[in-house]
Structures are given as C-alpha cells and as structure tokens.
Amino acid sequence: NAQAHISQLPTEIMLRLFRYLGPEDLCRCSQVCRSWSELAKTGSLWRHLYPVRWARGDYYNGPPADQDQEPDDDWVKSCQKEGLAYQERDEDADVDESDVSGQTDSYKAITNAQREKKLLNDLIHHLLPAVGGSVKSIVLAYSSTVSSKMVRQILNLCPNISLLDLTQTDVTDSAFDSWSFYGACHSLEHLDLSGCEKISDYTLKKLSEPPPGHEEASGVHLQAEERPVTGDGCSGLALCRIYTLSLYLRMCSAVTPPAAACLQQEYRTEHSKRSLRFLSLSGCYQVTDAGLRSLSQRGGLPVLEHLNLSGCLFITEVGLQELVSACPSLKDEHFYYCDNINGPLADTASGCQNLQCGFRACCRSGE
Ligand code: FES
C-alpha cells in the first residue's frame, strides 16, 4: 500500500529501525508521539552509555573499545582544559555567562562541560529509571562534572552493569556507599578508577562485600527482566521491567535436606562470586595493603586478568603478594605496579605505567 504511513508499521519493525539510530536521534524520535516515546525507552537500545562523548557531539553507542587502547591524547587534553575552565567559572560567581562576546575557547569549554552536566542529570532522572536494568556499560572517563552522588544514583539504577569507567574523575569513596547493598559489583567485570585520587581502601572494601543476605543465603533472588507489553493500558511496545522473586528455597524444600543444603551452597557460591576481570587503580595513591587485603579475602578475584596498581605509593610487596595469590587468572603482561617495589612476578610484570603519565601520582614523576 503506497499510502501506508510509518505509524502503521508493527512495533517490532519500528524497533528494528530504531536500532540504527544513535542516542541523539532516539531522543528526537521520542518527541514525535507517545508510542515512539515508549519505544525509544526500550532497554536494548541503551546498552552502552557514553555521556561524556555525547555531550561533545560524538554519538557512538556501540560496545566499548579494546580496554588496552590508549585514549586519544588531544581528546584527553581538551577534556582536562574544559574541566579546569568549568571549575574556575564555578569559583568565580561574578562571571556573567550571557555577557560572553564571541565564542572564545574557554567559553566553548564551559558550555561543553555544562552540556555534559545537563546530559548526566537527564540520563539519571529520565532515561535510567526506564532502561537502567539493561545498561551494560557506562563510560564517564575524563568527565569534568560527574559527582559521587551521580555515580551512586547511576549504580542504583543500573543493577546489571558490567563495565564502569571513571578514569580521571573527581569521584570519592562515597560514590560506592550503597554499592554492595544493590549488589552491582556482582555483575561488574571491568572497573577503571585510573587517576581517581580521592579513592581509598574504603572503596576496595565495598567492592569486596557481598550484598546483604548472600552471606546467610536468603535463597531469594531478585531478577530484572524486560519484555514487550501489548494490550490494555500499554500501547505498542513498552518497556516493562518486571521484578520476579524467584523463591529458590521453595525448590530446595521439595528435595531431601542434604540435597537442599547442597543446592543452597551452590546458589550462594554462584551469587556471591566476583566477576571482575579488569581493575585499574592507577594513580589512586591512597590505596594501601589493607585495601588489597580486602580484595584478597572471601575467595579473592578468581577471574581477574588485568590489574593496574601504578602509582599506588603506599602499597608494599606484602600486600601485593597476598592479592596476587588470590588472583589465579592474573596475566603478567597486564599486571602493573611501582618499579621500586620488588614484588610478585617482578621479572615478568609490566612495571609502572604512570611514568609516562604527567597527571597521575607516580614516585618517579619529574625524573
Ligand atoms: Fe613508583 Fe611509578 S609509582 S615508579
């Protein structure tokens, strides 16, 4: 039918078309009508979030690039310049932004940072409450405006996140205050805290805590799922996050007591395991052996392959040794720590990376 209107296409086809769109176009589409607005809030369209890049006009929304790839130098420098300009503007309350004649570099820097802050707030208040359960990765590296409170809100709204990149941001330990409560760290595979100078052992402790209930094997598993809903009260394909209480113990009670105990144990192990494969604390100079010890406890980090402790000035070979013995999957070539420590795998580990990095703590900076 040559007269067919786009609104007559089945929602499945519309969703397929929406998959070709980036975040900016999806937001535009969501303003067309109510059903498009619902459709644009489908979780599978929002798996990978890059608010810092989006605020600067780069609307990539595919999976994160190779983790060993260094970011573009000019990009990093311009983000740092923007952060500085934004902070200076904050401190000087008398500056009248409307009075800026001409687009000077610092004006552009400030508007980029402001755009980023607004985008983050919109994300937290309008998008994540609908799609948070489907979000897999959030890259906030080099953000000049992300706060600890925002990270806390993001983690609460995205319980199934597997990658979080906070490289060179100003976040503090309080970003992870409610972390173990929500159990986010149990799906987390990649955590990059490079250059987060305010992060201390407290965060590592939080990272190591099982969510409440898992120690006691409550047997109740909270699961988020997403499915299209059609029918009364829900037009078209709407995102509907349904929390299912899977009453595991009921299943256990149907079998003999020893078998039930065995199933409970299996459940406990499965849901308290740590899936972290990549951890960078490069430049987190406040971290000590006590923090490393928390990571080594309760089964350590069984699948950790990449560990960067460059610039952690207070750790010693004792803490390193303890942690390494609890990380059986660690790869020598992806293991970094201060060149002055004669620690584990000294001959094969990759040494300190912060020597090349002018803006992270390193005992040899300036040599
Ligand atoms: Fe010692 Fe970098 S922290 S060489």
XYZ file of C-alpha atoms and ligand atoms in Angstrom:
371
model
C 0.000 0.000 0.000
C 1.676 3.166 -1.268
C -0.393 5.194 1.165
C 0.862 3.373 4.273
C 2.121 5.692 6.968
C 5.135 4.924 9.114
C 2.911 4.855 12.198
C 1.185 1.774 10.762
C 4.335 -0.332 10.861
C 4.361 -3.062 13.504
C 6.281 -2.163 16.650
C 8.804 -4.969 16.037
C 9.741 -3.391 12.692
C 9.879 0.076 14.248
C 12.161 -1.240 16.950
C 14.404 -2.757 14.319
C 14.594 0.627 12.601
C 15.304 2.372 15.888
C 18.347 0.128 16.357
C 20.053 2.015 13.539
C 19.725 5.295 15.429
C 22.171 6.904 17.817
C 21.238 8.499 21.141
C 20.598 11.946 19.675
C 18.196 10.660 17.016
C 16.454 8.404 19.528
C 15.817 11.414 21.753
C 14.410 13.345 18.778
C 12.157 10.412 17.850
C 10.911 10.159 21.404
C 9.397 13.629 20.981
C 7.284 12.668 17.961
C 4.408 10.935 19.737
C 3.621 8.884 22.795
C 4.151 5.478 21.211
C 7.522 6.498 19.768
C 8.455 7.884 23.139
C 7.670 4.486 24.725
C 9.531 2.658 22.001
C 12.623 4.820 22.418
C 12.738 3.699 26.035
C 13.334 0.073 25.090
C 16.221 -1.194 27.182
C 18.083 -2.935 24.357
C 18.585 0.446 22.629
C 20.563 1.758 25.588
C 23.127 -0.891 26.481
C 26.256 1.258 26.224
C 26.286 4.832 27.500
C 28.968 7.458 26.770
C 27.578 10.714 28.167
C 30.944 12.500 28.080
C 31.387 11.824 24.359
C 27.733 12.507 23.590
C 27.949 15.932 25.229
C 30.723 16.757 22.756
C 28.834 15.655 19.667
C 30.240 12.118 19.314
C 27.210 9.837 19.410
C 28.900 6.440 19.387
C 26.796 3.878 21.266
C 28.402 0.544 20.407
C 30.323 -1.692 22.789
C 33.412 -0.195 24.469
C 36.655 -0.397 22.508
C 39.575 -2.630 23.388
C 40.466 -1.958 27.011
C 44.191 -1.657 26.348
C 43.750 1.037 23.765
C 45.022 4.413 24.967
C 42.559 7.297 24.527
C 43.309 9.998 22.008
C 45.790 12.481 23.504
C 44.083 15.604 22.134
C 40.726 14.396 23.427
C 42.148 13.913 26.931
C 43.828 17.338 26.882
C 40.696 19.134 25.706
C 38.590 17.422 28.398
C 41.095 18.475 31.045
C 41.086 22.043 29.752
C 37.301 22.083 29.884
C 37.274 20.748 33.420
C 39.671 23.459 34.531
C 37.711 26.224 32.818
C 34.490 24.898 34.337
C 35.935 24.777 37.862
C 37.341 28.287 37.575
C 33.956 29.534 36.418
C 32.323 27.856 39.416
C 34.694 29.545 41.818
C 34.120 32.937 40.270
C 30.416 33.522 40.881
C 30.548 37.043 39.399
C 31.102 35.922 35.835
C 28.087 36.730 33.700
C 27.820 33.951 31.131
C 25.341 35.833 28.985
C 27.896 38.585 28.536
C 30.367 36.489 26.573
C 31.040 38.104 23.243
C 32.428 35.727 20.644
C 32.988 32.024 21.086
C 36.298 32.051 22.942
C 37.975 28.753 23.739
C 37.170 28.984 27.401
C 33.526 29.808 26.679
C 33.269 26.718 24.477
C 34.940 24.666 27.182
C 32.428 25.846 29.768
C 29.431 25.164 27.549
C 30.713 21.668 26.779
C 31.004 20.956 30.491
C 27.560 22.428 31.155
C 26.070 20.327 28.379
C 27.702 17.267 29.907
C 26.256 18.025 33.341
C 22.768 18.532 31.942
C 23.006 15.328 29.930
C 24.062 13.385 33.021
C 21.156 14.779 35.015
C 18.671 13.992 32.253
C 20.072 10.499 31.992
C 19.681 9.890 35.718
C 16.223 11.400 36.065
C 14.535 10.488 32.796
C 16.231 7.619 30.989
C 17.827 5.274 33.528
C 14.670 4.776 35.623
C 13.198 3.161 32.484
C 16.178 1.370 30.922
C 18.715 1.021 33.769
C 18.240 -2.746 34.092
C 19.503 -3.235 30.524
C 22.560 -0.986 30.748
C 25.834 -2.907 30.425
C 28.489 -0.208 30.212
C 28.867 3.391 31.294
C 31.951 5.320 30.302
C 32.439 8.536 32.256
C 36.199 8.850 31.723
C 37.529 12.429 31.854
C 34.164 13.834 32.891
C 34.600 17.237 34.479
C 31.141 17.329 36.001
C 30.243 13.856 37.257
C 29.854 13.821 41.032
C 29.961 10.993 43.560
C 26.230 11.417 44.083
C 25.595 10.942 40.360
C 27.695 7.757 40.311
C 25.752 6.483 43.318
C 22.454 7.161 41.549
C 23.690 5.532 38.343
C 24.806 2.387 40.177
C 21.480 2.154 41.950
C 19.606 2.448 38.671
C 21.823 0.027 36.731
C 21.999 -3.189 38.767
C 23.347 -5.289 35.874
C 26.219 -3.057 34.803
C 29.352 -4.896 33.706
C 31.686 -2.003 32.801
C 32.215 1.256 34.664
C 34.940 3.668 33.572
C 35.547 6.627 35.877
C 39.094 7.418 34.686
C 40.403 10.787 35.840
C 37.225 11.962 37.511
C 36.783 13.682 40.836
C 34.702 10.944 42.479
C 35.234 9.974 46.108
C 34.609 6.812 48.120
C 31.038 7.967 48.766
C 30.235 7.131 45.127
C 30.213 3.491 46.220
C 28.405 3.918 49.536
C 25.343 1.879 48.661
C 27.144 -0.331 46.190
C 27.139 -3.645 47.976
C 23.559 -3.102 49.048
C 22.456 -3.126 45.441
C 24.909 -5.850 44.576
C 26.104 -4.040 41.445
C 29.604 -5.365 41.854
C 28.398 -8.897 41.220
C 27.892 -8.298 37.549
C 30.813 -5.894 37.237
C 33.649 -7.178 35.056
C 35.541 -4.010 34.319
C 36.208 -1.169 36.755
C 38.534 1.663 35.779
C 39.361 4.134 38.541
C 42.611 5.387 36.969
C 43.527 8.808 38.295
C 40.685 8.941 40.862
C 42.942 10.355 43.564
C 40.248 10.505 46.213
C 39.537 6.778 46.115
C 40.882 4.900 49.136
C 40.773 1.467 50.776
C 37.119 2.111 51.664
C 36.056 1.576 48.052
C 38.033 -1.671 47.834
C 36.311 -2.842 50.975
C 32.935 -2.034 49.445
C 33.922 -3.879 46.309
C 34.656 -6.967 48.384
C 31.448 -7.032 50.413
C 28.727 -9.424 49.363
C 25.254 -7.894 49.190
C 23.250 -8.356 52.400
C 21.559 -11.716 52.531
C 24.094 -13.542 50.443
C 26.167 -14.453 53.474
C 23.104 -16.036 55.017
C 21.873 -17.473 51.721
C 18.421 -15.998 51.977
C 17.571 -18.029 48.912
C 15.588 -15.199 47.411
C 16.900 -13.949 44.112
C 15.813 -10.646 42.632
C 15.866 -10.755 38.906
C 15.200 -7.964 36.428
C 13.764 -8.832 33.095
C 12.403 -6.809 30.295
C 9.679 -7.710 27.883
C 7.416 -6.058 25.365
C 3.912 -5.441 26.574
C 0.970 -5.050 24.275
C -2.615 -4.703 25.289
C -4.785 -2.578 27.542
C -3.127 0.326 29.230
C 0.160 -0.179 27.431
C 0.162 0.880 23.804
C 2.797 -0.540 21.498
C 6.000 -1.990 22.769
C 6.600 -0.553 26.191
C 9.490 -1.193 28.432
C 8.246 -3.079 31.366
C 10.732 -4.135 33.967
C 9.270 -6.923 35.937
C 10.919 -7.958 39.122
C 10.496 -11.617 39.704
C 11.093 -13.110 43.104
C 12.449 -16.480 42.389
C 11.787 -18.391 45.569
C 14.721 -20.645 45.469
C 14.132 -22.153 48.859
C 10.776 -23.481 47.783
C 12.577 -25.534 45.233
C 15.040 -26.626 47.891
C 12.280 -27.716 50.269
C 10.967 -30.123 47.655
C 14.146 -32.150 47.873
C 15.817 -34.012 50.712
C 17.624 -31.937 53.412
C 21.235 -32.763 52.404
C 20.418 -32.074 48.766
C 18.743 -28.791 49.774
C 21.838 -27.731 51.691
C 23.936 -28.559 48.676
C 21.692 -26.517 46.376
C 21.781 -23.587 48.794
C 25.560 -23.715 48.880
C 25.663 -23.777 45.094
C 23.316 -20.816 44.977
C 25.438 -18.886 47.480
C 28.633 -19.518 45.542
C 27.058 -18.552 42.239
C 25.606 -15.289 43.547
C 28.472 -14.138 45.710
C 31.188 -14.760 43.155
C 33.131 -11.845 41.800
C 33.225 -11.387 38.081
C 35.848 -8.634 37.952
C 38.284 -9.208 35.056
C 39.786 -5.727 34.810
C 40.665 -3.409 37.688
C 42.684 -0.233 37.376
C 43.621 1.772 40.446
C 46.433 3.535 38.627
C 47.184 6.806 40.417
C 44.878 6.025 43.386
C 47.801 6.793 45.641
C 45.831 6.500 48.902
C 45.300 2.759 48.487
C 47.290 0.637 50.980
C 47.937 -3.025 51.707
C 44.742 -3.062 53.826
C 42.679 -2.312 50.702
C 44.465 -5.024 48.743
C 43.798 -7.418 51.607
C 40.021 -6.777 51.387
C 40.183 -7.765 47.736
C 42.066 -10.956 48.550
C 39.518 -12.109 51.098
C 36.354 -14.161 50.556
C 37.724 -16.065 47.593
C 39.729 -13.202 46.071
C 39.192 -12.251 42.461
C 39.100 -15.583 40.624
C 38.782 -14.247 37.090
C 40.817 -11.034 37.337
C 43.221 -10.814 34.384
C 44.231 -7.153 34.326
C 45.384 -5.297 37.455
C 46.908 -1.844 37.379
C 48.373 -0.539 40.634
C 50.753 2.001 39.063
C 51.315 4.986 41.308
C 49.887 3.332 44.432
C 52.692 4.720 46.551
C 51.785 3.131 49.885
C 51.410 -0.493 48.896
C 54.216 -2.967 49.626
C 55.291 -6.355 48.387
C 53.403 -7.950 51.298
C 50.011 -6.631 50.158
C 50.833 -7.355 46.533
C 51.846 -10.909 47.310
C 48.645 -11.543 49.230
C 46.473 -10.177 46.436
C 48.299 -11.945 43.631
C 47.901 -15.286 45.377
C 44.120 -14.665 45.402
C 44.012 -13.816 41.681
C 44.782 -17.066 39.851
C 43.846 -15.710 36.413
C 46.103 -12.636 36.533
C 48.198 -12.208 33.387
C 51.768 -10.982 33.932
C 51.686 -8.644 30.964
C 48.540 -6.978 32.336
C 49.902 -6.506 35.845
C 51.363 -3.093 36.694
C 52.900 -1.687 39.868
C 55.652 0.651 41.080
C 59.119 -0.154 39.746
C 60.609 0.457 43.182
C 58.769 -2.457 44.786
C 60.351 -5.839 44.483
C 57.001 -7.604 44.482
C 55.490 -10.721 42.953
C 56.197 -11.595 39.315
C 58.846 -8.833 39.380
C 60.602 -10.137 36.272
C 57.516 -10.602 34.135
C 55.001 -7.963 35.353
C 54.765 -4.798 33.291
C 56.038 -2.221 35.784
C 54.658 1.232 36.489
C 52.633 2.950 33.777
C 52.418 6.316 35.445
C 55.967 7.261 34.422
C 54.549 8.252 31.062
C 51.528 9.962 32.527
C 52.109 13.505 33.734
C 48.852 13.868 35.616
C 48.767 10.772 37.842
C 50.676 10.090 41.054
C 53.993 8.296 40.470
C 57.050 8.235 42.701
C 59.224 8.871 39.641
C 57.224 11.714 38.156
C 59.524 14.505 37.066
C 62.653 12.377 36.988
Fe 56.919 4.149 41.582
Fe 55.543 4.862 39.396
S 54.835 4.732 41.444
S 57.578 4.099 39.510
